[in-house]
Amino acid sequence: MEELQSADAATPQKVGQGLSFRGLWEVITKPTAFFEELKTNPKVLVPYIVIAIVSLIFFWLTLDIIVKMQLESPQVQERLQGTAMTPQMVQFMRYNILIFGVLAVLLGPLIAAGFAAFWGNFVFAGKARFKQLLSIMLYGEMVHMLGILVVLPMVLVKNSILVGLNLGVLAVGQGPDSLLYVALTKIDLFIIWEIIVIGIAFSILYPFSRNKGYVLSVLSMGMLSILHVVFTGVGKLLF
């Protein structure tokens, strides 16, 4: 009897043990069970560090490819008006791409969590703390990070950033700044997967029905993709 009581007393201590690190793969292998734990024990630091590291690796290894693509773009060529960029200007461009590229990835979950708080707490009258929402977004980004690691070898082999597991390949000839290309890149295997995973999390956190969780996922994380397309379109009209 004493042994059984000891075992029962020890069980609660194991709940959530190593959750920050387990979540890095459990969000992919068993998202429902993982988000049940994360609901009461949200984590932020570890997934944020992983996102920063993976993003830094991606931009560092593809920096020359991105710079070359930028230099060959019609917009940059028009600004240069036939003059060559100095090595200092190219180096400045490299730093900008690396720093602001990583920062943009890190800001994504914060913005998406803000959208989720607005739609989930105010419009849908749910109750969730911002840390819970941010934690969900960060672990949902693990799907995106997996996608980056899958696509990275393809980018390096083809020496082009215009590759991926999305429908953007159908409009790659129009260039990376074309509205059609940007829109089609959002129909991506890993983006869809990420939205589904986050939808599962929302249905557990609030709780909502699974379908309502998917809708909230599109209105939060999916909104980042929609805004990217909208801003691309507005940029085309203005410039």
Short mmCIF file of N, CA, C and O in Angstrom, two decimals, residues 18 31 35 51 80 110 113 121 127 176 191 193 208:
data_model
loop_
_atom_site.label_atom_id
_atom_site.label_comp_id
_atom_site.label_asym_id
_atom_site.label_seq_id
_atom_site.Cartn_x
_atom_site.Cartn_y
_atom_site.Cartn_z
N GLY A 18 10.43 18.05 -18.75
CA GLY A 18 11.07 18.11 -20.07
C GLY A 18 10.15 18.57 -21.17
O GLY A 18 10.44 18.37 -22.36
N PRO A 31 0.44 15.92 -31.41
CA PRO A 31 0.08 17.29 -31.03
C PRO A 31 -1.04 17.39 -30.00
O PRO A 31 -0.99 18.26 -29.13
N PHE A 35 -0.41 19.43 -26.57
CA PHE A 35 -1.09 20.68 -26.28
C PHE A 35 -1.95 20.58 -25.02
O PHE A 35 -2.24 21.61 -24.40
N ILE A 51 13.85 28.51 -32.98
CA ILE A 51 13.45 29.27 -34.17
C ILE A 51 14.56 30.22 -34.60
O ILE A 51 14.87 30.35 -35.79
N LEU A 80 19.93 51.54 -59.42
CA LEU A 80 21.36 51.69 -59.70
C LEU A 80 21.63 52.47 -60.98
O LEU A 80 22.68 53.10 -61.14
N LEU A 110 4.78 36.46 -32.39
CA LEU A 110 4.23 37.53 -31.54
C LEU A 110 3.02 38.19 -32.20
O LEU A 110 1.98 38.41 -31.56
N ALA A 113 0.13 35.70 -32.30
CA ALA A 113 -0.48 35.57 -30.97
C ALA A 113 -1.39 36.76 -30.68
O ALA A 113 -2.43 36.61 -30.04
N ASN A 121 -10.22 35.83 -27.85
CA ASN A 121 -10.70 36.37 -26.57
C ASN A 121 -11.82 37.39 -26.71
O ASN A 121 -12.74 37.42 -25.89
N LYS A 127 -11.31 32.55 -23.40
CA LYS A 127 -10.42 33.04 -22.35
C LYS A 127 -9.08 32.33 -22.45
O LYS A 127 -9.01 31.12 -22.30
N PRO A 176 10.15 36.61 -57.97
CA PRO A 176 9.76 36.48 -56.56
C PRO A 176 8.90 37.60 -56.03
O PRO A 176 8.27 37.46 -54.99
N ILE A 191 2.92 25.13 -44.44
CA ILE A 191 2.04 26.17 -43.94
C ILE A 191 0.69 25.57 -43.58
O ILE A 191 0.11 25.86 -42.52
N TRP A 193 0.06 22.43 -42.88
CA TRP A 193 0.31 21.56 -41.73
C TRP A 193 0.37 22.38 -40.44
O TRP A 193 -0.23 22.02 -39.42
N PHE A 208 -12.70 25.09 -28.01
CA PHE A 208 -13.64 25.26 -29.12
C PHE A 208 -13.81 23.91 -29.81
O PHE A 208 -13.08 22.96 -29.52
#
